[in-house]
mmCIF file of C-alpha atoms in Angstrom:
data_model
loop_
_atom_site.group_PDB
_atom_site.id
_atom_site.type_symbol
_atom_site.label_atom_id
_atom_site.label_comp_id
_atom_site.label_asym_id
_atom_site.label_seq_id
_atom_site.Cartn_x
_atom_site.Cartn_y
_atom_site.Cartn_z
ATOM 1 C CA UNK A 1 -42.714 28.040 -63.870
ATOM 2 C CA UNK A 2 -41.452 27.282 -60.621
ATOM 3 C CA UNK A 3 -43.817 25.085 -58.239
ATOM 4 C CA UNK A 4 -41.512 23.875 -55.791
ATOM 5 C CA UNK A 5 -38.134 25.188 -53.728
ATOM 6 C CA UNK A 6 -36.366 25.254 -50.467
ATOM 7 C CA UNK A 7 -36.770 28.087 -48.179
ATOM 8 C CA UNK A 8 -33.711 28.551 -45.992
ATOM 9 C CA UNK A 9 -34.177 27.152 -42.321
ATOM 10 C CA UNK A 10 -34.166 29.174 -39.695
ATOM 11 C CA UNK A 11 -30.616 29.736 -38.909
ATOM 12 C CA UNK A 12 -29.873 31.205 -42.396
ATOM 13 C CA UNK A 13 -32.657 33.296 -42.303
ATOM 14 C CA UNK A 14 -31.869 35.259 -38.945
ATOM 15 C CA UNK A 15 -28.133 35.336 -40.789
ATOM 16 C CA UNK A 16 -29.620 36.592 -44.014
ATOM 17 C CA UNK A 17 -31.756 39.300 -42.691
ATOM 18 C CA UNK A 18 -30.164 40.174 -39.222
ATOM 19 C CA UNK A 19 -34.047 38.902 -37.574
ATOM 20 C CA UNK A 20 -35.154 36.882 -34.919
ATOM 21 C CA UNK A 21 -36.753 33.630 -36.523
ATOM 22 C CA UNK A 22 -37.694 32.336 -32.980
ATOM 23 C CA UNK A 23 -41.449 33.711 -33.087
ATOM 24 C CA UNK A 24 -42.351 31.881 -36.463
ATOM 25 C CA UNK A 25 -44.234 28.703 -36.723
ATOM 26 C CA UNK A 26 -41.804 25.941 -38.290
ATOM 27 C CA UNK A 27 -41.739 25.702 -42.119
ATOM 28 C CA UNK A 28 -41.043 22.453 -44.321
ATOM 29 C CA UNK A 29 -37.572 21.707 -46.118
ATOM 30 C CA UNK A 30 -39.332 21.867 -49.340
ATOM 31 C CA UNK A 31 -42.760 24.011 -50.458
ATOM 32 C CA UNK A 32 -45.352 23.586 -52.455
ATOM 33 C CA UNK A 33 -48.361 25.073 -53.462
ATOM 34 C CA UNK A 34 -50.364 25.946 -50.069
ATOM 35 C CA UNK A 35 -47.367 25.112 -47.604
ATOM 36 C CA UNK A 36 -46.545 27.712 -45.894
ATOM 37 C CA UNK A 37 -42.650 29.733 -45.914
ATOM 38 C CA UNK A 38 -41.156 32.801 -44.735
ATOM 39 C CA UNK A 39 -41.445 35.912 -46.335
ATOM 40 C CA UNK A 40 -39.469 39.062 -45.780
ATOM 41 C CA UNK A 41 -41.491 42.350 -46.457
ATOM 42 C CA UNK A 42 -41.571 46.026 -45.399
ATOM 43 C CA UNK A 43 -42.982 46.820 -41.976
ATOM 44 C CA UNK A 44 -43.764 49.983 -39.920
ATOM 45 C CA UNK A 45 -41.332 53.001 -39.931
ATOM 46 C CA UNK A 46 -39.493 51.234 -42.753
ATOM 47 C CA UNK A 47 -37.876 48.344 -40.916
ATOM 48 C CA UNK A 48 -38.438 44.614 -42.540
ATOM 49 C CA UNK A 49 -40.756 41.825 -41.185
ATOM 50 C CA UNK A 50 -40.498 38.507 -41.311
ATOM 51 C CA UNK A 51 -43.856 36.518 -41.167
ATOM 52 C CA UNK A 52 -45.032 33.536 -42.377
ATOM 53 C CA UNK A 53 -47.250 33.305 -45.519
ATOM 54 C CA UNK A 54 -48.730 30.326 -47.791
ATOM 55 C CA UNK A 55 -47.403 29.578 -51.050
ATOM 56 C CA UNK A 56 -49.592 31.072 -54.299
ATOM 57 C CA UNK A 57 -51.625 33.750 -54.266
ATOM 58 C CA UNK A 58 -55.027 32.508 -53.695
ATOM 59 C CA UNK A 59 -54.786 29.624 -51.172
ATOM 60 C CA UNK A 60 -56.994 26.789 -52.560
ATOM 61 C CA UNK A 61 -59.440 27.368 -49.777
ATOM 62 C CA UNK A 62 -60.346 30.895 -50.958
ATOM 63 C CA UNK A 63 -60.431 29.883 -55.036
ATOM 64 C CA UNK A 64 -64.168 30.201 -56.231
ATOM 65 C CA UNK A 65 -65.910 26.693 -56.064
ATOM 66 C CA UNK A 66 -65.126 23.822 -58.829
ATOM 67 C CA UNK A 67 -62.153 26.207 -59.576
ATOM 68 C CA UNK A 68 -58.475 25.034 -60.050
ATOM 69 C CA UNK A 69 -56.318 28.119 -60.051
ATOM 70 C CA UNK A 70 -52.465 27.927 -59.707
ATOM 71 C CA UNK A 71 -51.149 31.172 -58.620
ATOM 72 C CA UNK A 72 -47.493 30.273 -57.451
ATOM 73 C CA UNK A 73 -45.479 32.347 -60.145
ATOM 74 C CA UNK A 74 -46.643 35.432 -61.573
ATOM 75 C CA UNK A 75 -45.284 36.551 -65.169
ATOM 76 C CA UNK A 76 -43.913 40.176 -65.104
ATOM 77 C CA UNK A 77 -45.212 41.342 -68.378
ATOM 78 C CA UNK A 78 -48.742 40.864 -66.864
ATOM 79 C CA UNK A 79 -48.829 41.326 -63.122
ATOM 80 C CA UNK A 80 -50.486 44.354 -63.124
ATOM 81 C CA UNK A 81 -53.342 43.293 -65.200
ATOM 82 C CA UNK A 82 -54.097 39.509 -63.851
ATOM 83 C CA UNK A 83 -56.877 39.620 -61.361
ATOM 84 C CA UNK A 84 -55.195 37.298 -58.825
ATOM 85 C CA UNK A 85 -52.041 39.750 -58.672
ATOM 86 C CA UNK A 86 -53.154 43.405 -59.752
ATOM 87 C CA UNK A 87 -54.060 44.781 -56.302
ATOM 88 C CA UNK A 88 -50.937 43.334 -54.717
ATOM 89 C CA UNK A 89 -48.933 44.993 -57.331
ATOM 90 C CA UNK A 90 -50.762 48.131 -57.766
ATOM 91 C CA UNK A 91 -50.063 48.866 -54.117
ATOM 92 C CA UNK A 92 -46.412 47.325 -54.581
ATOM 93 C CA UNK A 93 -47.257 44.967 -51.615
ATOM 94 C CA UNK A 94 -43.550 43.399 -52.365
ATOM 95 C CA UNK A 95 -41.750 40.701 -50.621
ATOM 96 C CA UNK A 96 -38.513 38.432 -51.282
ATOM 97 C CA UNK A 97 -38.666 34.974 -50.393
ATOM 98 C CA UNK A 98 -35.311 33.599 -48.613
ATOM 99 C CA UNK A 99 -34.064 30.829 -50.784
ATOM 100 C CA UNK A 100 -31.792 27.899 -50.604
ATOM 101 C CA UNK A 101 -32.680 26.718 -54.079
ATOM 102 C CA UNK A 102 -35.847 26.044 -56.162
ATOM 103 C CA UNK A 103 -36.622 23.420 -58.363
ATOM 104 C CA UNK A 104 -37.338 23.105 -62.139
ATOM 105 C CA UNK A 105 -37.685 20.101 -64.622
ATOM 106 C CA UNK A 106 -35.127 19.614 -67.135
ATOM 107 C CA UNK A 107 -36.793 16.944 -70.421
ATOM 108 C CA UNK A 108 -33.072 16.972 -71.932
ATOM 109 C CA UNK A 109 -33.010 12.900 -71.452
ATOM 110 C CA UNK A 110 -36.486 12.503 -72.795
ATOM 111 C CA UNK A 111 -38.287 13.021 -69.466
ATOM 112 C CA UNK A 112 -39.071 15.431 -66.883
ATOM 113 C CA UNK A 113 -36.241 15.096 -64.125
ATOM 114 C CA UNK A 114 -36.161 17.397 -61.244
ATOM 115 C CA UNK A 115 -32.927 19.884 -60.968
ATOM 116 C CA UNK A 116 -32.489 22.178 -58.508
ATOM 117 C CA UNK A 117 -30.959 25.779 -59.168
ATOM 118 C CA UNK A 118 -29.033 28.191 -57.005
ATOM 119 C CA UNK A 119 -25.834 29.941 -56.236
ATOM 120 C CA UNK A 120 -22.654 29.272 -57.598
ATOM 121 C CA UNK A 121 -21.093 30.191 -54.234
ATOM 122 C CA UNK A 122 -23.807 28.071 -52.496
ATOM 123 C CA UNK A 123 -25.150 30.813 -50.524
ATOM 124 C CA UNK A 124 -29.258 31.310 -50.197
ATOM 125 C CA UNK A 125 -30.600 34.445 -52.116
ATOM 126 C CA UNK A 126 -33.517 36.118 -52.465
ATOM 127 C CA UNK A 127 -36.393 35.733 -54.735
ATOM 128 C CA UNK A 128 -38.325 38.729 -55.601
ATOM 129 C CA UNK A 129 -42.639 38.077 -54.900
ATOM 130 C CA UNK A 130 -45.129 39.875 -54.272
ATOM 131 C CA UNK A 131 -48.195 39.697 -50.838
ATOM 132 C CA UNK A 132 -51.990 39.984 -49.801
ATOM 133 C CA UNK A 133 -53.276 39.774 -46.443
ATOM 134 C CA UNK A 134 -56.736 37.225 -45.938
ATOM 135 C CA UNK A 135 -59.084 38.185 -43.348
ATOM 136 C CA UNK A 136 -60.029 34.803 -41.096
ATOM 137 C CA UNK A 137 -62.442 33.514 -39.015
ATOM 138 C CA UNK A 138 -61.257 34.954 -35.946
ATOM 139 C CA UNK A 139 -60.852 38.387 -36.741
ATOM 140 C CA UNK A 140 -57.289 37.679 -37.627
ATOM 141 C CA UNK A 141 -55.193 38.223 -40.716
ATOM 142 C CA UNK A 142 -53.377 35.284 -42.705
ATOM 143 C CA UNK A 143 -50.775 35.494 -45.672
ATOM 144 C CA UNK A 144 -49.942 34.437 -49.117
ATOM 145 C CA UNK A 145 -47.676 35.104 -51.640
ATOM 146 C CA UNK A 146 -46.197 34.634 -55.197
ATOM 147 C CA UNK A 147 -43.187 34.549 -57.285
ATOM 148 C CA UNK A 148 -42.377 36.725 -60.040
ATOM 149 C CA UNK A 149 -40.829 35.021 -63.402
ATOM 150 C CA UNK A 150 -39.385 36.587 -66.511
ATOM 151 C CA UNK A 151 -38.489 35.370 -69.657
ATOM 152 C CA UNK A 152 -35.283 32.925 -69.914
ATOM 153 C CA UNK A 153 -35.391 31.688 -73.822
ATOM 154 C CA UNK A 154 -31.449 32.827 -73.738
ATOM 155 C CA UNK A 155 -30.401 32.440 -70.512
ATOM 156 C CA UNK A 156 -27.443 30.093 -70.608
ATOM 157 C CA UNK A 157 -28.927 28.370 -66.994
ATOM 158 C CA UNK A 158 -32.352 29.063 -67.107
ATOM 159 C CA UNK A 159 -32.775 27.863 -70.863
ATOM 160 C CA UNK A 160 -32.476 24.227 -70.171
ATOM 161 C CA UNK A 161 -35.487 23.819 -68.338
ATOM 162 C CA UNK A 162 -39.176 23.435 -68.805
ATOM 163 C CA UNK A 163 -40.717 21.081 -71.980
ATOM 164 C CA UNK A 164 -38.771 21.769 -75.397
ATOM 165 C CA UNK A 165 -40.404 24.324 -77.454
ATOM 166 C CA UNK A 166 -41.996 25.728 -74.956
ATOM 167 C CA UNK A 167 -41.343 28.986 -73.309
ATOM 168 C CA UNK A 168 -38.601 29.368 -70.482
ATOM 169 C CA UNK A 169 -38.491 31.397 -67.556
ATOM 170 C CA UNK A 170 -36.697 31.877 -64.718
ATOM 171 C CA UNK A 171 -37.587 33.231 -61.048
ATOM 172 C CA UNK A 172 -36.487 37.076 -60.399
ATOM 173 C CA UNK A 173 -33.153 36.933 -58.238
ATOM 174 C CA UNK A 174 -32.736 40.078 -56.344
ATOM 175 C CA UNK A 175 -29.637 41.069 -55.088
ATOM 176 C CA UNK A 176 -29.171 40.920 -51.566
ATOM 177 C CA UNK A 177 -27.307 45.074 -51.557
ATOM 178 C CA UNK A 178 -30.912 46.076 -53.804
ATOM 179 C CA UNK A 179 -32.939 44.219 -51.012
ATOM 180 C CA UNK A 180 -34.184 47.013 -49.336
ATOM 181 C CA UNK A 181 -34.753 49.272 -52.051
ATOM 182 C CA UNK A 182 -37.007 46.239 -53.153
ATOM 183 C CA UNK A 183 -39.027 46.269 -50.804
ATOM 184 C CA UNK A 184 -39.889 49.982 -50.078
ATOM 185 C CA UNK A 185 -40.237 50.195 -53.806
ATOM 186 C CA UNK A 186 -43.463 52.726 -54.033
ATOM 187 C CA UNK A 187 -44.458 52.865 -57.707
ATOM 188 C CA UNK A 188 -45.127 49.831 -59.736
ATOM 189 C CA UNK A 189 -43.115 50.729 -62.596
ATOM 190 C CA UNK A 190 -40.153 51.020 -60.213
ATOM 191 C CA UNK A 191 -40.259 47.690 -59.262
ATOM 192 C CA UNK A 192 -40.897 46.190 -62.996
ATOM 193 C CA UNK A 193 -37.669 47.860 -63.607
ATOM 194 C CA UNK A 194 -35.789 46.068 -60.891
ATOM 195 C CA UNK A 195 -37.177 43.145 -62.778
ATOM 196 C CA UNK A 196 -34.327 41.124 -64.272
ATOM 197 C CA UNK A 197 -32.825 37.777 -65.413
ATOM 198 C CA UNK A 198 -29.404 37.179 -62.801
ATOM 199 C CA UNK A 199 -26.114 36.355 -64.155
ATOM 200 C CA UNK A 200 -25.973 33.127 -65.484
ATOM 201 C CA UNK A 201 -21.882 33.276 -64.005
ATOM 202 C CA UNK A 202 -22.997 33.792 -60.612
ATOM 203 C CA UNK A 203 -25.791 30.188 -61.249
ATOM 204 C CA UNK A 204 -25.522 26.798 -60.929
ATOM 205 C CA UNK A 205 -27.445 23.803 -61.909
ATOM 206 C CA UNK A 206 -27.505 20.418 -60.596
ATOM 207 C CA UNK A 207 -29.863 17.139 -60.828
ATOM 208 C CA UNK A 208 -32.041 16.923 -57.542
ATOM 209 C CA UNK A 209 -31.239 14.075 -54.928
ATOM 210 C CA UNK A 210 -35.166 13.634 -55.124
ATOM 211 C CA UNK A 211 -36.793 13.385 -58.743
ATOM 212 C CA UNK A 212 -40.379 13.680 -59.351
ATOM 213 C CA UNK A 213 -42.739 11.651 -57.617
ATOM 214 C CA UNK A 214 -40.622 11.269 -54.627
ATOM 215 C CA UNK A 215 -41.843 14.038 -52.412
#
């Protein structure tokens, strides 16, 4: 699973999706679980928002007490039944995450070491997630989100990554010309079928200028 990646910065993202950036709170180069990122979801009369949302589905301040719950990635063969994702996806509450490249450990030396994955071409992309709203203390609404994975046992990129023998997987890439049909997607089943492993051709793969434990 992914746990860690680069949002674009602020420039890219008004290039990417043709919308002021200039009202959002600054982001980090790099997320993690809890930091917050831009998202990119439908808004009123069909047009796209951008807004600012924390990374994982339920924020560690709203888990249940004594609780550890990651909720970063969400598999695709059982979003629709987990509790922490089932509303969101019931109500296809989708969203793609603007992305310069996200991170994944690669044990072919013997050891985790951190690679980074994106475009072949360089350019950021967009990962497909999914969004809940959180009512606050002030009457207020705040954000979250998730990424969705699929299985990547085969895929000639994806396949390197993650302990051997266990399972791979691989965020969903979704191209930028199905973007919008992404995110007015209005039946669940729609969007599971939208949810697929991108060309290996179009990847790329490289060892991170930052390994683990170096944050």
């Amino acid at each position: 699973m992914c746990i860690n990646y680069r949002p674009t910065d602020a420039e890219l993202l008004e290039a990417m999706t043709g919308l002021p950036a200039a009202g959002l709170p600054p982001w980090k180069a790099e997320v993690w679980q809890d930091y917050p990122a831009p998202i990119l979801r439908a808004g009123e009369a069909g047009r796209s928002q951008l807004l600012l949302a924390t990374y994982g589905m339920v924020p560690k301040r709203r888990a249940p007490p004594g609780v550890a719950m990651s909720t970063m990635n969400a598999r695709a063969e059982t979003i629709g039944q987990k509790r922490s994702f089932m509303g969101a996806w019931r109500k296809t509450q989708t969203c793609l995450l603007p992305t310069q490249w996200f991170y994944e450990p690669n044990w072919e030396s013997g050891r985790a070491q951190r690679w980074a994955i994106g475009m072949a071409d360089g350019e950021p992309f967009y990962v497909a997630g999914i969004w809940r709203s959180w009512a606050d203390e002030e009457g207020g609404e705040t954000y979250s989100f998730t990424q969705i994975t699929v299985n990547a046992d085969d895929h000639p990129v994806m396949k390197h990554f993650h302990k051997p023998g266990s399972e791979k997987r691989s965020l969903v890439i979704i191209p930028r010309d199905e973007a919008d049909a992404w995110l007015q997607v209005d039946e669940p089943e729609r969007a599971r079928s939208m949810l697929a492993l991108y060309p290996a051709e179009l990847m790329k793969a490289w060892p991170a200028e930052k390994d683990y434990g170096r944050k």
